[in-house]
One Martini backbone bead per residue (centre of mass of N, CA, C, O) as a GRO file, in nm:
protein
  293
    1MET     BB    1   9.261   2.383   3.641
    2GLU     BB    2   8.974   2.325   3.559
    3VAL     BB    3   8.868   2.607   3.640
    4LEU     BB    4   9.037   2.769   3.449
    5GLU     BB    5   8.932   2.632   3.187
    6ALA     BB    6   8.639   2.709   3.230
    7SER     BB    7   8.685   3.036   3.241
    8PHE     BB    8   8.803   3.013   2.916
    9THR     BB    9   8.568   3.005   2.723
   10THR     BB   10   8.370   3.105   2.476
   11THR     BB   11   8.152   3.186   2.662
   12SER     BB   12   8.303   3.380   2.845
   13LEU     BB   13   8.410   3.570   2.599
   14ALA     BB   14   8.113   3.661   2.530
   15ASN     BB   15   8.059   3.801   2.818
   16GLU     BB   16   8.307   4.021   2.721
   17GLY     BB   17   8.238   4.108   2.416
   18GLU     BB   18   8.462   3.985   2.185
   19LEU     BB   19   8.351   3.807   1.950
   20ALA     BB   20   8.191   4.001   1.791
   21ALA     BB   21   8.450   4.181   1.731
   22ASN     BB   22   8.659   3.902   1.734
   23PRO     BB   23   8.658   3.672   1.541
   24ILE     BB   24   8.697   3.313   1.511
   25ASN     BB   25   8.827   3.061   1.368
   26GLY     BB   26   8.592   2.822   1.432
   27SER     BB   27   8.481   2.631   1.672
   28ALA     BB   28   8.347   2.638   1.980
   29ASN     BB   29   8.403   2.313   2.014
   30ASP     BB   30   8.702   2.329   1.967
   31PRO     BB   31   8.969   2.155   2.141
   32ASP     BB   32   9.188   2.327   2.057
   33SER     BB   33   9.449   2.501   2.192
   34ARG     BB   34   9.489   2.729   1.992
   35PHE     BB   35   9.216   2.864   2.016
   36ARG     BB   36   9.213   2.918   2.327
   37ILE     BB   37   9.463   3.097   2.313
   38GLU     BB   38   9.344   3.318   2.128
   39GLU     BB   39   9.112   3.381   2.320
   40ALA     BB   40   9.281   3.485   2.552
   41LYS     BB   41   9.429   3.702   2.402
   42ILE     BB   42   9.167   3.872   2.358
   43LEU     BB   43   9.116   3.917   2.643
   44ILE     BB   44   9.372   4.058   2.719
   45LYS     BB   45   9.317   4.310   2.532
   46SER     BB   46   9.049   4.389   2.667
   47ILE     BB   47   9.163   4.437   2.956
   48TYR     BB   48   9.374   4.641   2.884
   49ARG     BB   49   9.199   4.867   2.785
   50ARG     BB   50   9.019   4.886   3.043
   51ARG     BB   51   9.256   4.966   3.226
   52PHE     BB   52   9.339   5.222   3.083
   53ASP     BB   53   9.071   5.364   3.139
   54VAL     BB   54   9.065   5.343   3.449
   55ASP     BB   55   9.343   5.486   3.499
   56LYS     BB   56   9.244   5.755   3.374
   57LYS     BB   57   9.000   5.793   3.580
   58ILE     BB   58   9.173   5.801   3.835
   59ALA     BB   59   9.349   6.054   3.753
   60GLU     BB   60   9.105   6.247   3.735
   61ARG     BB   61   8.990   6.192   4.028
   62ARG     BB   62   9.263   6.298   4.156
   63SER     BB   63   9.262   6.583   4.049
   64ASP     BB   64   8.975   6.664   4.168
   65ARG     BB   65   9.054   6.617   4.462
   66GLU     BB   66   9.284   6.840   4.471
   67GLU     BB   67   9.082   7.075   4.393
   68VAL     BB   68   8.892   7.030   4.650
   69LEU     BB   69   9.109   7.057   4.873
   70SER     BB   70   9.207   7.343   4.791
   71ARG     BB   71   8.928   7.468   4.843
   72LEU     BB   72   8.893   7.384   5.137
   73ARG     BB   73   9.129   7.536   5.251
   74ILE     BB   74   9.036   7.809   5.196
   75LEU     BB   75   8.760   7.797   5.333
   76HIS     BB   76   8.890   7.744   5.610
   77GLU     BB   77   9.067   7.986   5.643
   78SER     BB   78   8.833   8.188   5.619
   79GLU     BB   79   8.683   8.079   5.873
   80LYS     BB   80   8.921   8.120   6.075
   81ARG     BB   81   8.936   8.427   6.030
   82LEU     BB   82   8.642   8.510   6.101
   83LYS     BB   83   8.657   8.403   6.397
   84TYR     BB   84   8.880   8.579   6.475
   85ASP     BB   85   8.734   8.854   6.430
   86MET     BB   86   8.515   8.797   6.629
   87VAL     BB   87   8.690   8.776   6.891
   88TRP     BB   88   8.824   9.062   6.843
   89ARG     BB   89   8.536   9.223   6.865
   90ILE     BB   90   8.370   9.128   7.104
   91LYS     BB   91   8.524   9.250   7.365
   92PRO     BB   92   8.493   9.566   7.280
   93GLN     BB   93   8.187   9.548   7.293
   94GLU     BB   94   8.170   9.486   7.604
   95HIS     BB   95   8.315   9.747   7.693
   96LEU     BB   96   8.122   9.937   7.588
   97GLN     BB   97   7.876   9.836   7.726
   98LEU     BB   98   7.989   9.885   8.017
   99ALA     BB   99   8.013  10.197   7.985
  100LEU     BB  100   7.710  10.252   7.930
  101ASP     BB  101   7.602  10.130   8.192
  102LYS     BB  102   7.758  10.341   8.379
  103LEU     BB  103   7.640  10.589   8.255
  104SER     BB  104   7.329  10.509   8.324
  105PHE     BB  105   7.374  10.435   8.652
  106ALA     BB  106   7.556  10.640   8.787
  107ASN     BB  107   7.691  10.845   8.978
  108SER     BB  108   7.757  11.174   8.931
  109ALA     BB  109   7.986  11.202   9.154
  110TYR     BB  110   8.193  11.040   8.953
  111GLN     BB  111   8.238  11.259   8.768
  112ASP     BB  112   8.527  11.393   8.658
  113ARG     BB  113   8.742  11.176   8.682
  114GLU     BB  114   9.019  11.020   8.711
  115ILE     BB  115   9.214  10.760   8.572
  116ASN     BB  116   9.350  10.456   8.645
  117SER     BB  117   9.552  10.249   8.537
  118CYS     BB  118   9.558   9.881   8.505
  119LEU     BB  119   9.854   9.930   8.473
  120VAL     BB  120  10.118   9.920   8.712
  121ALA     BB  121  10.370  10.069   8.598
  122ASP     BB  122  10.307  10.359   8.636
  123ASP     BB  123  10.280  10.351   8.955
  124ILE     BB  124  10.571  10.247   9.010
  125ASN     BB  125  10.723  10.494   8.862
  126TYR     BB  126  10.602  10.708   9.048
  127ARG     BB  127  10.726  10.606   9.317
  128ASN     BB  128  11.011  10.606   9.246
  129LEU     BB  129  11.038  10.922   9.208
  130ASN     BB  130  10.954  10.994   9.504
  131PHE     BB  131  11.190  10.844   9.625
  132LYS     BB  132  11.419  11.016   9.483
  133MET     BB  133  11.332  11.283   9.609
  134LEU     BB  134  11.352  11.206   9.927
  135HIS     BB  135  11.652  11.002   9.919
  136VAL     BB  136  11.856  11.099   9.652
  137SER     BB  137  11.856  11.393   9.623
  138LYS     BB  138  12.115  11.675   9.633
  139ASN     BB  139  12.005  11.880   9.428
  140LEU     BB  140  11.827  12.107   9.226
  141ALA     BB  141  11.863  11.984   8.948
  142SER     BB  142  11.750  11.702   9.015
  143GLU     BB  143  11.471  11.806   9.130
  144LYS     BB  144  11.367  11.921   8.870
  145LYS     BB  145  11.376  11.672   8.698
  146ILE     BB  146  11.193  11.492   8.877
  147LEU     BB  147  10.948  11.682   8.866
  148ARG     BB  148  10.902  11.647   8.569
  149GLU     BB  149  10.860  11.343   8.572
  150ILE     BB  150  10.610  11.346   8.754
  151LYS     BB  151  10.427  11.505   8.573
  152ALA     BB  152  10.439  11.307   8.344
  153SER     BB  153  10.332  11.072   8.500
  154GLU     BB  154  10.050  11.186   8.580
  155LYS     BB  155   9.944  11.216   8.289
  156GLY     BB  156   9.977  10.905   8.226
  157LYS     BB  157   9.738  10.813   8.423
  158ILE     BB  158   9.538  10.909   8.207
  159VAL     BB  159   9.351  10.612   8.144
  160SER     BB  160   9.147  10.449   7.996
  161LEU     BB  161   8.966  10.155   8.033
  162TRP     BB  162   8.913  10.079   7.750
  163SER     BB  163   9.206  10.111   7.655
  164SER     BB  164   9.316   9.893   7.834
  165LEU     BB  165   9.135   9.652   7.758
  166THR     BB  166   9.223   9.646   7.477
  167GLU     BB  167   9.529   9.592   7.522
  168ILE     BB  168   9.463   9.310   7.657
  169ASP     BB  169   9.309   9.189   7.412
  170ASN     BB  170   9.524   9.202   7.196
  171SER     BB  171   9.721   9.020   7.346
  172ILE     BB  172   9.534   8.770   7.350
  173CYS     BB  173   9.501   8.753   7.037
  174ARG     BB  174   9.781   8.713   6.968
  175LEU     BB  175   9.810   8.441   7.123
  176ARG     BB  176   9.585   8.303   6.952
  177TYR     BB  177   9.724   8.330   6.677
  178THR     BB  178  10.000   8.173   6.742
  179ARG     BB  179   9.847   7.913   6.797
  180CYS     BB  180   9.711   7.881   6.504
  181TYR     BB  181  10.011   8.035   6.378
  182PRO     BB  182  10.284   7.901   6.399
  183SER     BB  183  10.611   8.000   6.411
  184ARG     BB  184  10.956   7.993   6.432
  185ASP     BB  185  10.984   8.259   6.616
  186SER     BB  186  10.800   8.144   6.826
  187ALA     BB  187  10.789   8.149   7.163
  188GLY     BB  188  10.700   7.886   7.310
  189GLY     BB  189  10.428   7.707   7.425
  190ASP     BB  190  10.119   7.638   7.498
  191LYS     BB  191  10.144   7.670   7.809
  192GLN     BB  192  10.263   7.962   7.809
  193LYS     BB  193  10.033   8.096   7.665
  194LEU     BB  194   9.804   8.019   7.848
  195LYS     BB  195   9.919   8.157   8.094
  196GLU     BB  196   9.932   8.453   7.975
  197MET     BB  197   9.624   8.455   7.919
  198LYS     BB  198   9.526   8.431   8.202
  199GLN     BB  199   9.680   8.681   8.324
  200LEU     BB  200   9.523   8.881   8.145
  201GLU     BB  201   9.225   8.806   8.229
  202ILE     BB  202   9.273   8.884   8.536
  203ALA     BB  203   9.359   9.190   8.474
  204ARG     BB  204   9.086   9.255   8.345
  205GLU     BB  205   8.902   9.193   8.589
  206LYS     BB  206   9.038   9.385   8.782
  207ALA     BB  207   8.997   9.644   8.644
  208VAL     BB  208   8.692   9.650   8.638
  209ALA     BB  209   8.644   9.627   8.943
  210ASN     BB  210   8.818   9.877   9.028
  211ALA     BB  211   8.641  10.084   8.852
  212SER     BB  212   8.374  10.017   8.992
  213VAL     BB  213   8.443  10.081   9.293
  214LYS     BB  214   8.593  10.372   9.236
  215GLY     BB  215   8.460  10.533   8.977
  216LYS     BB  216   8.713  10.575   8.745
  217ILE     BB  217   8.554  10.631   8.429
  218TRP     BB  218   8.465  10.920   8.309
  219ASN     BB  219   8.638  11.133   8.166
  220SER     BB  220   8.740  10.925   7.914
  221LEU     BB  221   8.483  10.795   7.778
  222GLY     BB  222   8.271  10.999   7.706
  223THR     BB  223   7.995  11.025   7.558
  224LYS     BB  224   7.718  10.844   7.528
  225LYS     BB  225   7.675  10.907   7.214
  226ALA     BB  226   7.956  10.840   7.123
  227LEU     BB  227   7.928  10.532   7.228
  228GLN     BB  228   7.696  10.454   7.070
  229GLU     BB  229   7.794  10.491   6.793
  230GLU     BB  230   8.031  10.296   6.817
  231PHE     BB  231   7.870  10.053   6.877
  232LYS     BB  232   7.714  10.043   6.605
  233ILE     BB  233   7.962  10.013   6.418
  234LYS     BB  234   8.072   9.750   6.565
  235ASP     BB  235   7.814   9.594   6.515
  236LYS     BB  236   7.800   9.587   6.226
  237GLU     BB  237   8.082   9.464   6.161
  238LEU     BB  238   8.003   9.197   6.304
  239GLU     BB  239   7.759   9.123   6.140
  240ASP     BB  240   7.906   9.094   5.871
  241ILE     BB  241   8.081   8.857   5.966
  242LYS     BB  242   7.854   8.658   6.027
  243LYS     BB  243   7.744   8.664   5.735
  244GLU     BB  244   7.989   8.561   5.588
  245HIS     BB  245   7.996   8.294   5.746
  246LEU     BB  246   7.711   8.193   5.655
  247LEU     BB  247   7.781   8.182   5.359
  248LEU     BB  248   8.034   7.971   5.373
  249LYS     BB  249   7.912   7.704   5.477
  250PRO     BB  250   7.770   7.585   5.201
  251ASP     BB  251   8.051   7.567   5.055
  252ILE     BB  252   8.168   7.354   5.254
  253LYS     BB  253   7.952   7.134   5.225
  254LYS     BB  254   7.975   7.107   4.915
  255ALA     BB  255   8.270   7.020   4.916
  256ASP     BB  256   8.251   6.766   5.097
  257LYS     BB  257   8.062   6.601   4.926
  258GLU     BB  258   8.237   6.595   4.675
  259LEU     BB  259   8.477   6.460   4.803
  260GLN     BB  260   8.301   6.196   4.873
  261ARG     BB  261   8.262   6.129   4.569
  262VAL     BB  262   8.526   6.112   4.467
  263GLU     BB  263   8.628   5.884   4.657
  264LYS     BB  264   8.425   5.678   4.576
  265ASP     BB  265   8.527   5.660   4.277
  266ILE     BB  266   8.807   5.563   4.340
  267ILE     BB  267   8.729   5.301   4.492
  268SER     BB  268   8.557   5.171   4.249
  269LEU     BB  269   8.807   5.183   4.046
  270GLN     BB  270   9.003   5.011   4.208
  271HIS     BB  271   8.820   4.757   4.209
  272GLN     BB  272   8.833   4.717   3.906
  273LEU     BB  273   9.128   4.698   3.869
  274THR     BB  274   9.164   4.437   4.035
  275HIS     BB  275   8.970   4.266   3.863
  276LEU     BB  276   9.147   4.305   3.587
  277ARG     BB  277   9.411   4.175   3.695
  278ARG     BB  278   9.308   3.908   3.767
  279ARG     BB  279   9.217   3.830   3.489
  280MET     BB  280   9.494   3.854   3.350
  281GLU     BB  281   9.629   3.627   3.510
  282GLU     BB  282   9.457   3.406   3.426
  283ALA     BB  283   9.501   3.413   3.134
  284TYR     BB  284   9.814   3.366   3.148
  285GLN     BB  285   9.775   3.090   3.288
  286HIS     BB  286   9.617   2.947   3.073
  287ILE     BB  287   9.824   2.960   2.845
  288VAL     BB  288  10.053   2.809   2.997
  289LEU     BB  289   9.887   2.545   3.014
  290LEU     BB  290   9.848   2.503   2.719
  291GLN     BB  291  10.145   2.495   2.630
  292LYS     BB  292  10.191   2.215   2.809
  293GLU     BB  293  10.010   2.009   2.620
   0.00000   0.00000   0.00000
Protein backbone atom coordinates (compact mmCIF):
# COMPACT_ATOMS: atom_id res chain seq x y z
CA MET A 1 0.00 0.00 0.00
CA GLU A 2 2.84 2.36 0.84
CA VAL A 3 4.46 1.63 -2.53
CA LEU A 4 1.26 2.46 -4.38
CA GLU A 5 0.83 5.72 -2.54
CA ALA A 6 4.43 6.69 -3.13
CA SER A 7 4.10 6.10 -6.87
CA PHE A 8 1.25 8.62 -7.20
CA THR A 9 2.67 11.69 -5.54
CA THR A 10 2.60 15.12 -7.16
CA THR A 11 6.19 14.56 -8.23
CA SER A 12 5.32 11.34 -10.09
CA LEU A 13 2.47 13.13 -11.84
CA ALA A 14 4.80 15.91 -12.89
CA ASN A 15 7.00 13.26 -14.50
CA GLU A 16 3.98 12.27 -16.58
CA GLY A 17 3.82 15.86 -17.86
CA GLU A 18 0.30 16.55 -16.58
CA LEU A 19 0.72 19.14 -13.85
CA ALA A 20 1.87 21.88 -16.17
CA ALA A 21 -1.05 21.31 -18.54
CA ASN A 22 -3.63 20.71 -15.78
CA PRO A 23 -2.68 22.67 -12.64
CA ILE A 24 -4.33 21.63 -9.40
CA ASN A 25 -5.39 24.11 -6.78
CA GLY A 26 -3.50 23.40 -3.64
CA SER A 27 -0.02 22.81 -2.41
CA ALA A 28 2.13 19.95 -3.62
CA ASN A 29 2.78 19.03 0.03
CA ASP A 30 -0.91 19.05 0.95
CA PRO A 31 -1.63 15.63 2.48
CA ASP A 32 -5.32 15.94 1.83
CA SER A 33 -6.71 12.77 0.27
CA ARG A 34 -9.01 14.69 -2.06
CA PHE A 35 -6.06 16.42 -3.66
CA ARG A 36 -4.33 13.10 -4.27
CA ILE A 37 -7.50 11.58 -5.72
CA GLU A 38 -7.77 14.47 -8.18
CA GLU A 39 -4.14 13.98 -9.03
CA ALA A 40 -4.75 10.29 -9.80
CA LYS A 41 -7.80 11.12 -11.95
CA ILE A 42 -5.72 13.53 -14.04
CA LEU A 43 -3.16 10.80 -14.52
CA ILE A 44 -5.86 8.35 -15.61
CA LYS A 45 -7.15 10.82 -18.22
CA SER A 46 -3.63 11.27 -19.53
CA ILE A 47 -3.06 7.52 -19.75
CA TYR A 48 -6.43 7.05 -21.47
CA ARG A 49 -5.51 9.57 -24.19
CA ARG A 50 -2.16 7.91 -24.71
CA ARG A 51 -3.77 4.48 -24.85
CA PHE A 52 -6.14 5.74 -27.52
CA ASP A 53 -3.18 7.04 -29.57
CA VAL A 54 -1.26 3.76 -29.19
CA ASP A 55 -4.34 1.70 -30.14
CA LYS A 56 -4.73 3.84 -33.25
CA LYS A 57 -1.07 3.36 -34.20
CA ILE A 58 -1.33 -0.41 -33.69
CA ALA A 59 -4.38 -0.54 -35.99
CA GLU A 60 -2.50 1.47 -38.62
CA ARG A 61 0.58 -0.76 -38.46
CA ARG A 62 -1.57 -3.90 -38.63
CA SER A 63 -3.16 -2.50 -41.77
CA ASP A 64 0.35 -1.86 -43.12
CA ARG A 65 1.27 -5.45 -42.30
CA GLU A 66 -1.70 -6.82 -44.25
CA GLU A 67 -0.74 -4.66 -47.24
CA VAL A 68 2.88 -5.90 -47.15
CA LEU A 69 1.77 -9.53 -46.72
CA SER A 70 -0.57 -9.20 -49.71
CA ARG A 71 2.28 -7.75 -51.77
CA LEU A 72 4.60 -10.55 -50.66
CA ARG A 73 2.05 -13.22 -51.61
CA ILE A 74 1.80 -11.77 -55.12
CA LEU A 75 5.61 -11.59 -55.42
CA HIS A 76 6.06 -15.17 -54.21
CA GLU A 77 3.38 -16.41 -56.62
CA SER A 78 5.18 -14.63 -59.46
CA GLU A 79 8.46 -16.18 -58.36
CA LYS A 80 6.90 -19.64 -58.23
CA ARG A 81 5.42 -19.17 -61.72
CA LEU A 82 8.79 -18.06 -63.14
CA LYS A 83 10.56 -21.04 -61.55
CA TYR A 84 7.91 -23.34 -63.00
CA ASP A 85 8.34 -21.75 -66.45
CA MET A 86 12.10 -22.27 -66.23
CA VAL A 87 11.70 -25.96 -65.37
CA TRP A 88 9.15 -26.31 -68.18
CA ARG A 89 11.57 -24.87 -70.75
CA ILE A 90 14.90 -26.34 -69.62
CA LYS A 91 14.13 -29.96 -70.58
CA PRO A 92 13.06 -29.19 -74.18
CA GLN A 93 16.29 -27.19 -74.47
CA GLU A 94 18.25 -30.23 -73.35
CA HIS A 95 16.49 -32.34 -75.98
CA LEU A 96 17.29 -29.81 -78.70
CA GLN A 97 20.91 -29.82 -77.59
CA LEU A 98 20.90 -33.63 -77.69
CA ALA A 99 19.55 -33.57 -81.23
CA LEU A 100 22.18 -31.02 -82.31
CA ASP A 101 24.96 -33.11 -80.77
CA LYS A 102 23.79 -36.22 -82.60
CA LEU A 103 23.52 -34.36 -85.89
CA SER A 104 27.05 -33.03 -85.41
CA PHE A 105 28.79 -36.29 -84.53
CA ALA A 106 26.69 -39.14 -85.90
CA ASN A 107 27.60 -41.36 -88.83
CA SER A 108 25.83 -40.27 -92.02
CA ALA A 109 24.84 -43.88 -92.61
CA TYR A 110 22.18 -43.46 -89.94
CA GLN A 111 20.48 -40.53 -91.65
CA ASP A 112 17.19 -40.74 -93.55
CA ARG A 113 15.90 -43.57 -91.38
CA GLU A 114 12.51 -43.60 -89.75
CA ILE A 115 12.06 -43.13 -86.03
CA ASN A 116 10.19 -45.49 -83.74
CA SER A 117 8.14 -43.76 -81.08
CA CYS A 118 9.45 -44.18 -77.57
CA LEU A 119 5.85 -44.68 -76.52
CA VAL A 120 5.20 -48.42 -76.76
CA ALA A 121 1.44 -48.17 -77.36
CA ASP A 122 1.82 -47.80 -81.15
CA ASP A 123 4.06 -50.88 -81.40
CA ILE A 124 1.63 -52.95 -79.33
CA ASN A 125 -1.28 -51.85 -81.51
CA TYR A 126 0.70 -52.69 -84.67
CA ARG A 127 1.45 -56.25 -83.43
CA ASN A 128 -2.17 -56.79 -82.46
CA LEU A 129 -3.26 -55.91 -86.00
CA ASN A 130 -0.77 -58.40 -87.48
CA PHE A 131 -2.04 -61.06 -85.11
CA LYS A 132 -5.60 -60.43 -86.30
CA MET A 133 -4.43 -60.69 -89.91
CA LEU A 134 -2.79 -64.08 -89.33
CA HIS A 135 -5.16 -65.73 -86.88
CA VAL A 136 -8.56 -64.02 -86.77
CA SER A 137 -9.55 -62.77 -90.25
CA LYS A 138 -11.79 -65.18 -92.21
CA ASN A 139 -12.89 -63.15 -95.25
CA LEU A 140 -11.51 -60.73 -97.86
CA ALA A 141 -13.36 -57.65 -96.56
CA SER A 142 -11.99 -58.12 -93.08
CA GLU A 143 -8.47 -58.61 -94.44
CA LYS A 144 -8.68 -55.38 -96.48
CA LYS A 145 -9.88 -53.47 -93.43
CA ILE A 146 -7.05 -54.83 -91.29
CA LEU A 147 -4.50 -54.00 -94.03
CA ARG A 148 -5.72 -50.40 -94.05
CA GLU A 149 -5.34 -50.26 -90.27
CA ILE A 150 -1.81 -51.70 -90.51
CA LYS A 151 -0.78 -49.06 -93.06
CA ALA A 152 -2.20 -46.30 -90.88
CA SER A 153 -0.36 -47.75 -87.90
CA GLU A 154 2.92 -47.83 -89.83
CA LYS A 155 2.56 -44.14 -90.70
CA GLY A 156 1.87 -43.36 -87.07
CA LYS A 157 5.14 -44.99 -86.03
CA ILE A 158 7.19 -42.21 -87.64
CA VAL A 159 7.36 -39.91 -84.59
CA SER A 160 10.35 -37.73 -83.76
CA LEU A 161 12.38 -38.46 -80.66
CA TRP A 162 12.19 -34.80 -79.72
CA SER A 163 8.38 -34.73 -79.93
CA SER A 164 8.13 -37.89 -77.85
CA LEU A 165 10.46 -36.53 -75.20
CA THR A 166 8.57 -33.24 -75.15
CA GLU A 167 5.34 -35.16 -74.60
CA ILE A 168 6.86 -36.99 -71.65
CA ASP A 169 8.28 -33.77 -70.19
CA ASN A 170 4.91 -32.04 -70.50
CA SER A 171 3.35 -34.88 -68.50
CA ILE A 172 6.06 -34.57 -65.83
CA CYS A 173 5.58 -30.79 -65.63
CA ARG A 174 1.82 -31.21 -65.30
CA LEU A 175 2.36 -33.56 -62.37
CA ARG A 176 4.74 -31.05 -60.78
CA TYR A 177 2.18 -28.31 -61.28
CA THR A 178 -0.61 -30.32 -59.60
CA ARG A 179 1.73 -30.94 -56.65
CA CYS A 180 2.43 -27.19 -56.31
CA TYR A 181 -1.17 -26.14 -56.98
CA PRO A 182 -3.42 -29.00 -55.82
CA SER A 183 -7.12 -28.79 -56.72
CA ARG A 184 -10.16 -30.52 -55.29
CA ASP A 185 -10.55 -32.59 -58.44
CA SER A 186 -6.92 -33.77 -58.58
CA ALA A 187 -6.83 -37.47 -57.76
CA GLY A 188 -4.06 -39.22 -55.82
CA GLY A 189 -1.61 -37.99 -53.27
CA ASP A 190 1.99 -36.90 -53.46
CA LYS A 191 3.33 -40.46 -53.34
CA GLN A 192 1.28 -41.49 -56.39
CA LYS A 193 2.35 -38.39 -58.32
CA LEU A 194 6.00 -38.95 -57.44
CA LYS A 195 5.69 -42.56 -58.60
CA GLU A 196 4.19 -41.47 -61.93
CA MET A 197 6.91 -38.83 -62.39
CA LYS A 198 9.60 -41.46 -61.73
CA GLN A 199 8.06 -43.82 -64.29
CA LEU A 200 7.95 -41.05 -66.90
CA GLU A 201 11.57 -40.11 -66.21
CA ILE A 202 12.62 -43.75 -66.68
CA ALA A 203 10.66 -43.89 -69.96
CA ARG A 204 12.43 -40.72 -71.12
CA GLU A 205 15.88 -42.14 -70.32
CA LYS A 206 15.07 -45.38 -72.15
CA ALA A 207 13.84 -43.45 -75.18
CA VAL A 208 17.06 -41.47 -75.42
CA ALA A 209 19.19 -44.59 -74.90
CA ASN A 210 17.28 -46.63 -77.50
CA ALA A 211 17.41 -43.86 -80.07
CA SER A 212 21.12 -43.41 -79.46
CA VAL A 213 21.87 -47.12 -79.89
CA LYS A 214 19.66 -47.69 -82.94
CA GLY A 215 20.53 -44.38 -84.58
CA LYS A 216 16.91 -43.83 -85.58
CA ILE A 217 16.53 -40.13 -84.93
CA TRP A 218 17.44 -38.50 -88.20
CA ASN A 219 14.51 -38.33 -90.58
CA SER A 220 12.21 -36.11 -88.52
CA LEU A 221 14.67 -34.04 -86.53
CA GLY A 222 14.98 -31.53 -89.34
CA THR A 223 18.09 -29.78 -90.53
CA LYS A 224 20.85 -28.72 -88.20
CA LYS A 225 20.31 -25.07 -89.10
CA ALA A 226 16.59 -25.23 -88.29
CA LEU A 227 17.35 -26.82 -84.92
CA GLN A 228 20.00 -24.21 -84.18
CA GLU A 229 17.53 -21.41 -84.92
CA GLU A 230 14.91 -22.99 -82.69
CA PHE A 231 17.51 -23.51 -79.95
CA LYS A 232 18.44 -19.79 -80.09
CA ILE A 233 14.78 -18.74 -79.83
CA LYS A 234 14.09 -21.05 -76.88
CA ASP A 235 17.35 -20.04 -75.22
CA LYS A 236 16.39 -16.35 -75.53
CA GLU A 237 12.98 -17.06 -73.95
CA LEU A 238 14.68 -18.91 -71.08
CA GLU A 239 17.16 -16.06 -70.52
CA ASP A 240 14.29 -13.54 -70.43
CA ILE A 241 12.58 -15.57 -67.71
CA LYS A 242 15.82 -15.76 -65.70
CA LYS A 243 16.27 -11.98 -65.97
CA GLU A 244 12.68 -11.40 -64.83
CA HIS A 245 13.31 -13.70 -61.88
CA LEU A 246 16.49 -11.78 -60.95
CA LEU A 247 14.60 -8.47 -61.10
CA LEU A 248 11.95 -9.92 -58.78
CA LYS A 249 14.38 -10.91 -56.00
CA PRO A 250 15.18 -7.33 -54.80
CA ASP A 251 11.45 -6.57 -54.53
CA ILE A 252 10.93 -9.68 -52.39
CA LYS A 253 13.91 -8.79 -50.19
CA LYS A 254 12.66 -5.21 -49.77
CA ALA A 255 9.14 -6.39 -48.84
CA ASP A 256 10.58 -8.90 -46.33
CA LYS A 257 12.55 -6.15 -44.60
CA GLU A 258 9.51 -3.88 -44.57
CA LEU A 259 7.46 -6.65 -42.98
CA GLN A 260 10.11 -7.10 -40.27
CA ARG A 261 10.02 -3.36 -39.48
CA VAL A 262 6.22 -3.37 -39.24
CA GLU A 263 6.24 -6.44 -36.97
CA LYS A 264 8.87 -4.79 -34.75
CA ASP A 265 6.77 -1.60 -34.51
CA ILE A 266 3.65 -3.57 -33.58
CA ILE A 267 5.51 -5.44 -30.81
CA SER A 268 6.92 -2.16 -29.44
CA LEU A 269 3.49 -0.50 -29.46
CA GLN A 270 1.93 -3.52 -27.74
CA HIS A 271 4.55 -3.26 -24.97
CA GLN A 272 3.67 0.43 -24.58
CA LEU A 273 -0.01 -0.47 -24.38
CA THR A 274 0.66 -3.09 -21.70
CA HIS A 275 2.64 -0.55 -19.66
CA LEU A 276 -0.16 2.06 -19.93
CA ARG A 277 -2.81 -0.47 -18.87
CA ARG A 278 -0.74 -1.39 -15.84
CA ARG A 279 -0.32 2.30 -14.92
CA MET A 280 -4.06 2.86 -15.24
CA GLU A 281 -4.84 -0.12 -12.99
CA GLU A 282 -2.41 1.21 -10.39
CA ALA A 283 -4.07 4.65 -10.54
CA TYR A 284 -7.55 3.15 -9.99
CA GLN A 285 -6.25 1.07 -7.09
CA HIS A 286 -4.71 4.20 -5.58
CA ILE A 287 -8.06 6.04 -5.78
CA VAL A 288 -9.84 3.11 -4.11
CA LEU A 289 -7.32 3.09 -1.26
CA LEU A 290 -7.61 6.86 -0.75
CA GLN A 291 -11.41 6.68 -0.68
CA LYS A 292 -11.22 4.07 2.08
CA GLU A 293 -9.15 6.34 4.31
